[in-house]
CSV table of C-alpha atoms in Angstrom, one decimal:
chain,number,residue,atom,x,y,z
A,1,UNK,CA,-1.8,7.3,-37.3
A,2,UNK,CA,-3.5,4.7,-35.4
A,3,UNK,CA,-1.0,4.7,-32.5
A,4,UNK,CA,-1.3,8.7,-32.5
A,5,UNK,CA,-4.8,8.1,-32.7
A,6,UNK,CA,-4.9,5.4,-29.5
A,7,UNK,CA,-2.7,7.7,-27.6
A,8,UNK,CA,-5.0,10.7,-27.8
A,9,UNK,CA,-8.1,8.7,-26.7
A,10,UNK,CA,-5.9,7.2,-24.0
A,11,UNK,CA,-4.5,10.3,-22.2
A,12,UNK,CA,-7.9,12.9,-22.9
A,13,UNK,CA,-11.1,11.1,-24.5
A,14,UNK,CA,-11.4,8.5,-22.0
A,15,UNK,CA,-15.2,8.6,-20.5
A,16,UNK,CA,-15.0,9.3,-16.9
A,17,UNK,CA,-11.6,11.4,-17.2
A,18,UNK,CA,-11.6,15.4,-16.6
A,19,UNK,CA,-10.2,15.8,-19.9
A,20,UNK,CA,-13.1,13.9,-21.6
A,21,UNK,CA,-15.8,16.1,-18.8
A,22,UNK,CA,-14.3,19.5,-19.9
A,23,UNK,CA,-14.5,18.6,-24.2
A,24,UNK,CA,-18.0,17.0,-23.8
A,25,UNK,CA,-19.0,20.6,-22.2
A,26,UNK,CA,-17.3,22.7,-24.7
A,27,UNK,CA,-18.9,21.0,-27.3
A,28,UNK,CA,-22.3,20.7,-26.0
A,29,UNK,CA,-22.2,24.8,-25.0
A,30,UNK,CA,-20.6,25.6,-28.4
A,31,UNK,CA,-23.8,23.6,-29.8
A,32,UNK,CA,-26.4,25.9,-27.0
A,33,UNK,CA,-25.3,29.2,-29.1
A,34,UNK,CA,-25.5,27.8,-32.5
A,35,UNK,CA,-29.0,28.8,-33.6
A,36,UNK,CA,-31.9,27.0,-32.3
A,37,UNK,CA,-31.6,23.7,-33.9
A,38,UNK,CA,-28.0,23.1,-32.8
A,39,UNK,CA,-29.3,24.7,-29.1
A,40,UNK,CA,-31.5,21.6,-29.3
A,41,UNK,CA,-29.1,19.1,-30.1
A,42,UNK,CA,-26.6,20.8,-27.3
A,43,UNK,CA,-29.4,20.2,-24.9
A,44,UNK,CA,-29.3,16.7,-25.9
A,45,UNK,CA,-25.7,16.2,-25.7
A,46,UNK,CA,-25.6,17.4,-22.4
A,47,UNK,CA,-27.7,15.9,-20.7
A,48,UNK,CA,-27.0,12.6,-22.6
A,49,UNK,CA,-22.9,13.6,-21.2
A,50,UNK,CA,-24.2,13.8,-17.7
A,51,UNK,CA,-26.2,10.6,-17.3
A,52,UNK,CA,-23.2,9.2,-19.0
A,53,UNK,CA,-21.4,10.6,-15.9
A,54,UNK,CA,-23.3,9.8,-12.9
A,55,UNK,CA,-23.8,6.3,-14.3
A,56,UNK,CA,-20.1,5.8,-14.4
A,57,UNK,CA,-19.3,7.5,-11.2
A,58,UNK,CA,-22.1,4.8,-9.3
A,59,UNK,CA,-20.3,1.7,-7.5
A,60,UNK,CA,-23.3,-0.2,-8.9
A,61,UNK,CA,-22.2,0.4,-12.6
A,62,UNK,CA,-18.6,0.5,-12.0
A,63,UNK,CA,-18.6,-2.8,-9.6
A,64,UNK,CA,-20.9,-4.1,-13.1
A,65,UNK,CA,-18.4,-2.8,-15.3
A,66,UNK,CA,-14.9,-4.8,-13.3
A,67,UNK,CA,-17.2,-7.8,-12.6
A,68,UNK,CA,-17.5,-8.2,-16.9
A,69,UNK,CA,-13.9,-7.1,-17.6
A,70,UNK,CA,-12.3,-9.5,-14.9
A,71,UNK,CA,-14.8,-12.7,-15.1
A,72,UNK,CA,-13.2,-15.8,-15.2
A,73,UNK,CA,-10.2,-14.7,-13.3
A,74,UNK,CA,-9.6,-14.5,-9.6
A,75,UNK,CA,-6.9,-14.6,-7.1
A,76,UNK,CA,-5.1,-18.0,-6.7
A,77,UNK,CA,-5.8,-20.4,-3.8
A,78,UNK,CA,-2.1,-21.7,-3.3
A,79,UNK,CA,-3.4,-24.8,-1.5
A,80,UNK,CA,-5.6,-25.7,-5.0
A,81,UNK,CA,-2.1,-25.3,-6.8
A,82,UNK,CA,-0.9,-28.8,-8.4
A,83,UNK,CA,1.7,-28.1,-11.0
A,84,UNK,CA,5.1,-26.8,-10.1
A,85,UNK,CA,5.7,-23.7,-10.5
A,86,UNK,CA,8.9,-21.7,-11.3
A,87,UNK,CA,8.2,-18.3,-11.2
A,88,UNK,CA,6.0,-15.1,-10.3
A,89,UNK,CA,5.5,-12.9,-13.2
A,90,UNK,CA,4.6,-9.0,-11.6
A,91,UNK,CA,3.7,-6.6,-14.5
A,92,UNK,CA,3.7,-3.2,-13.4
A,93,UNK,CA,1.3,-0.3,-13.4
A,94,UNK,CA,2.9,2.9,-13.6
A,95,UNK,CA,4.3,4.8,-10.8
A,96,UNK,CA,5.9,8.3,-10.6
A,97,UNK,CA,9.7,9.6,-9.9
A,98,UNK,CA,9.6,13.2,-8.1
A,99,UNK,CA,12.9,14.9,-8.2
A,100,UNK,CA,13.6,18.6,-6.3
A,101,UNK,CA,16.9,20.2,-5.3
A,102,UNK,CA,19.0,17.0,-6.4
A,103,UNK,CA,16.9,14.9,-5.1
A,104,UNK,CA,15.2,12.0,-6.1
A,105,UNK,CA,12.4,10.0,-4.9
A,106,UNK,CA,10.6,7.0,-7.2
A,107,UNK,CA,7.0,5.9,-6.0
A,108,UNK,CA,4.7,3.1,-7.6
A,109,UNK,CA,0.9,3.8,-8.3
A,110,UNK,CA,-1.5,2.3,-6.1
A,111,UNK,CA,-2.1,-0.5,-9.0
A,112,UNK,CA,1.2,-1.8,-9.1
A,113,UNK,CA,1.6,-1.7,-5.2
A,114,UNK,CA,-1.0,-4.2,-4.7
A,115,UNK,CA,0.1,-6.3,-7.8
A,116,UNK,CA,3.2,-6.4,-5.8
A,117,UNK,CA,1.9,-7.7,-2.9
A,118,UNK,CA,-0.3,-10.4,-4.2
A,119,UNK,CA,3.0,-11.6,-6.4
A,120,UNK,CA,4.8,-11.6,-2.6
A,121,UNK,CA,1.7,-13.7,-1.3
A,122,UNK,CA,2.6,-16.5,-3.7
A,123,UNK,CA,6.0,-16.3,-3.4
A,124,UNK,CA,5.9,-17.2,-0.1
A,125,UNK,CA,3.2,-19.7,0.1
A,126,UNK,CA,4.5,-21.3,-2.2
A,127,UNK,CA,8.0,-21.0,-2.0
A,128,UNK,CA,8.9,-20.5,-5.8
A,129,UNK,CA,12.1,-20.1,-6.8
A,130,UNK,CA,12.2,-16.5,-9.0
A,131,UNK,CA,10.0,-12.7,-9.2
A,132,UNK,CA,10.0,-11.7,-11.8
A,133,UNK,CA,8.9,-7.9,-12.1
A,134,UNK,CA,8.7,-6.2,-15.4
A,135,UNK,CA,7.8,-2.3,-16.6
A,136,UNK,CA,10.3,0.5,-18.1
A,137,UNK,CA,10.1,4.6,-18.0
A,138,UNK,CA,7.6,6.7,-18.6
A,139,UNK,CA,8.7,9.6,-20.1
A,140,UNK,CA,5.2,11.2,-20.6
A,141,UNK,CA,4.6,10.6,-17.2
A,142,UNK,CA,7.3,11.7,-15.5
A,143,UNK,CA,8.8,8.1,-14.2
A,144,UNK,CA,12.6,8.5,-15.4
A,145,UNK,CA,13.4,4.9,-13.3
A,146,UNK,CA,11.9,1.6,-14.6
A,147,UNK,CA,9.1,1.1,-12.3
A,148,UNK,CA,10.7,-2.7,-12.5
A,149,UNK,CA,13.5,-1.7,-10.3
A,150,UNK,CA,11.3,0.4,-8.2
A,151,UNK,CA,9.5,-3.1,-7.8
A,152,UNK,CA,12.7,-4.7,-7.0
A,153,UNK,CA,13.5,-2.5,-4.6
A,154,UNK,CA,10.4,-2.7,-2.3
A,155,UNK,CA,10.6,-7.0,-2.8
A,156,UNK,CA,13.9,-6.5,-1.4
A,157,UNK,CA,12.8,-4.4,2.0
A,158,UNK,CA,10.3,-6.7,2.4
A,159,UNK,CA,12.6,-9.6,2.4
A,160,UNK,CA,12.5,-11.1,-1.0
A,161,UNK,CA,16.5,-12.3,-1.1
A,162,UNK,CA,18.1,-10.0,-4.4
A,163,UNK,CA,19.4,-12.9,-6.4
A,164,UNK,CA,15.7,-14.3,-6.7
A,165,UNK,CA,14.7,-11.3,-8.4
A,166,UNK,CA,14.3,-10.9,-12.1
A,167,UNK,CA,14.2,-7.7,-13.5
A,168,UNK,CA,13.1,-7.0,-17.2
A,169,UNK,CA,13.4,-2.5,-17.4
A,170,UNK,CA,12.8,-2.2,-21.4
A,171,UNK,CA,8.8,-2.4,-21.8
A,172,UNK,CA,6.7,0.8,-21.8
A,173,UNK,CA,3.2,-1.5,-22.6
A,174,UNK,CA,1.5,-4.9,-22.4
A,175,UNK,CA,2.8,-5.9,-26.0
A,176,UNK,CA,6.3,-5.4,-24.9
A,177,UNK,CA,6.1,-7.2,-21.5
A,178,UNK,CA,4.6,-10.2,-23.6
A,179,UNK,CA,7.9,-9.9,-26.1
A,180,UNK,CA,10.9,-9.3,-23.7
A,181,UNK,CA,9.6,-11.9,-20.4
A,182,UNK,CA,10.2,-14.6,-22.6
A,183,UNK,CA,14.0,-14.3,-23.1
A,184,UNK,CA,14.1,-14.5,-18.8
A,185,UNK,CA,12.0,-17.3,-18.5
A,186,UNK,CA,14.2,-19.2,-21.1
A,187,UNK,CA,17.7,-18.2,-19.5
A,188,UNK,CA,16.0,-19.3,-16.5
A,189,UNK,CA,14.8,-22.7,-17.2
A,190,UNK,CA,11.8,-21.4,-16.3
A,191,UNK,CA,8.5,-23.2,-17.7
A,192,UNK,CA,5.2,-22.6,-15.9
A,193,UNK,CA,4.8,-19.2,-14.3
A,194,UNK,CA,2.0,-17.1,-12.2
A,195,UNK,CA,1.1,-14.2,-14.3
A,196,UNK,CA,-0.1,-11.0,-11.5
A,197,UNK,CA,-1.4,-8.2,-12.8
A,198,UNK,CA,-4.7,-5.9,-11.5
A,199,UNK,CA,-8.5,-7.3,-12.1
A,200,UNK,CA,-9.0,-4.5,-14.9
A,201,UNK,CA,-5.7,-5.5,-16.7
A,202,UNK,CA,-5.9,-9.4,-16.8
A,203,UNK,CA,-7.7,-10.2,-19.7
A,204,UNK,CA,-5.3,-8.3,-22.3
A,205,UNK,CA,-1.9,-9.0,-20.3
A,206,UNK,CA,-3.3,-13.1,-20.6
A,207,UNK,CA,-4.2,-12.7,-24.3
A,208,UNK,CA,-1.1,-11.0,-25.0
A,209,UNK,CA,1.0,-13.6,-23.3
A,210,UNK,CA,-1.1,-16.2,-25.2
A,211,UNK,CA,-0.2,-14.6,-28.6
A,212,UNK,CA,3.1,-15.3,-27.9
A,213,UNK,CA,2.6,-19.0,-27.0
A,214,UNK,CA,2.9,-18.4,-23.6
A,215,UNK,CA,0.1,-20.0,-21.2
A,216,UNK,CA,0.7,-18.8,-17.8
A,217,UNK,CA,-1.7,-18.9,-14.9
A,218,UNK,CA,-3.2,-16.2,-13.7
A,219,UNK,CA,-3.9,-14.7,-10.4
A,220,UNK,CA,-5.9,-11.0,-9.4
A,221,UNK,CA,-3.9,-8.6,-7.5
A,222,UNK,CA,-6.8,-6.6,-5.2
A,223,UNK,CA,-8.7,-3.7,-7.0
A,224,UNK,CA,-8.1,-1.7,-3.7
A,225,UNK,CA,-6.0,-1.5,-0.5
A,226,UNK,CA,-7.5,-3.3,2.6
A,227,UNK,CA,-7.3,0.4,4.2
A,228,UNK,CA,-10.0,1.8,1.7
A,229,UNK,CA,-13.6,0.8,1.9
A,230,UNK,CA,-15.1,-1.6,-0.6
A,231,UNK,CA,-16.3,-0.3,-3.9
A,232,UNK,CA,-19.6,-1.8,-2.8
A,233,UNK,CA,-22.7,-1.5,-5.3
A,234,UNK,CA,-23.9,1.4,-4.1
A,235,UNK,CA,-26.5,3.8,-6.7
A,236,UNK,CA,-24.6,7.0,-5.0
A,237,UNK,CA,-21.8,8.6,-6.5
A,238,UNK,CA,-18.0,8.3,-5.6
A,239,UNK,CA,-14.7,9.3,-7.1
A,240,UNK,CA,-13.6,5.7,-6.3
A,241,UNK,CA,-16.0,4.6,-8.6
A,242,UNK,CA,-15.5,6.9,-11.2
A,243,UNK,CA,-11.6,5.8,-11.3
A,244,UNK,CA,-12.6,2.4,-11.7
A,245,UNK,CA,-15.2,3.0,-14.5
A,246,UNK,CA,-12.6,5.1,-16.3
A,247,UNK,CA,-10.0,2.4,-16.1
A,248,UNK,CA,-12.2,-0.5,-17.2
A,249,UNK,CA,-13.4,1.1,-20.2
A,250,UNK,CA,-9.9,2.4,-21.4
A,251,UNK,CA,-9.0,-1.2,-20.8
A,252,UNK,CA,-12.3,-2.1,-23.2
A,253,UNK,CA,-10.7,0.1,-25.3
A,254,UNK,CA,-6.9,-1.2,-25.1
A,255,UNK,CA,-8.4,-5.1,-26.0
A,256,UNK,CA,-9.8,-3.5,-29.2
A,257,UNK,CA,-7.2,-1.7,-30.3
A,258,UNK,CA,-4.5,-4.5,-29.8
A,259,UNK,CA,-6.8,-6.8,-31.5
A,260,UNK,CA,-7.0,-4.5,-34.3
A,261,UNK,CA,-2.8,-4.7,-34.2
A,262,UNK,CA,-2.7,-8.2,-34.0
A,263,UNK,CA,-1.4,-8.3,-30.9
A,264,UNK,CA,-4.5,-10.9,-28.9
């Protein structure tokens, strides 16, 4: 029931998503034409739903919002590095696989693209051994390839040799990436690793890895392409800013529920 109940919240009650926009008006007009008490209350709720919404949709909050979520983490200075270390871990971010007239074309999301190129950053400053990329299928999504081979794929064209590429296909969350990337880094020999993942995504792929006595380091893949403008802190709104909002607090949201599963 819970994992029903995390799902639903996930994929339509998320603040900032359409989904979440197109309930909170139903139920706030539904409230308008209930009598004048309820009509009162409606009034309340929607105007209470669209402060909610600009807020979110601001750079200023959601800049606020990423700068709480990520602080304490940043992107690794490969000169400050001291230890040796074995491996990149890459944890993907979903991607999509389009298919039409027999054939097929897999993409990743714009999230896992620029974890992908901050894990290639380190694995060539610092010349380390093994990538390791990990992420499965996505059957409600669509993505009918492991994003992880996707991953493996562009490493490749971008001149990342084959046999220095770990691939790890079965996870379809967090939890599971923490599980099945141990089993790799033991066939390996491998025994200090540089965990990648997105700004918004850090803190529960770190505590998840942590819950399974691993204790990577950590390093921020970018929040946005160098091609895009800055989020900034700007009071106006944008849909860049909305996206971001929505993504920190479903992460605020994914923390509590796997701490309610034991899971951090």
């Amino acid at each position: 029931m819970v994992d029903q109940l995390a799902e639903l919240f996930k994929t339509l009650l998320v603040p900032g998503s359409a989904t979440f926009f197109l309930f909170s008006l139903i139920i706030g007009t539904f409230l308008l034409f209930r009598g004048r008490r309820l009509a009162g209350w409606g009034k309340h709720f929607l105007l209470a739903i669209t402060i909610l919404g600009y807020l979110i949709s601001t750079p200023l909050a959601a800049s606020s919002l990423l700068q709480m979520l990520s602080h304490g983490y940043e992107m690794i200075d490969p000169d400050e590095i001291t230890n040796e270390i074995d491996a990149i871990v890459i944890l993907g971010g979903g991607g999509s696989t389009y298919r039409s007239a027999g054939y097929q074309l897999d993409m990743l999301s714009s999230s896992t693209s620029l974890r992908l190129l901050e894990g290639l950053r380190l694995y060539e400053r610092l010349s380390i051994e093994w990538i390791i990329v990990s992420g499965g299928t996505n059957d409600r999504a669509g993505v009918t390839t492991p994003e992880s081979e996707t991953m493996a794929a562009h490493l490749i064209e971008m001149g990342v040799p084959p046999d220095h590429i770990l691939i790890e296909s079965d996870s379809s969350n967090t939890h599971d990436q923490a599980i099945n990337i141990p089993a790799l880094l033991v066939d390996h020999g491998i025994s200090q690793f540089i965990l990648v993942t997105s700004p918004t995504h850090m803190r529960r792929a770190e505590l998840s890895f942590q819950n399974e006595s691993m204790i990577p380091l950590t390093s921020l893949a970018p929040i946005s392409s160098d091609t895009k403008p800055d989020l900034g802190w700007s009071p106006l709104p944008s849909a860049q800013a909305l996206e971001v909002s929505r993504d920190v607090i479903r992460e605020i949201t994914g923390l509590f529920y796997y701490f309610l599963r034991g899971w951090i």
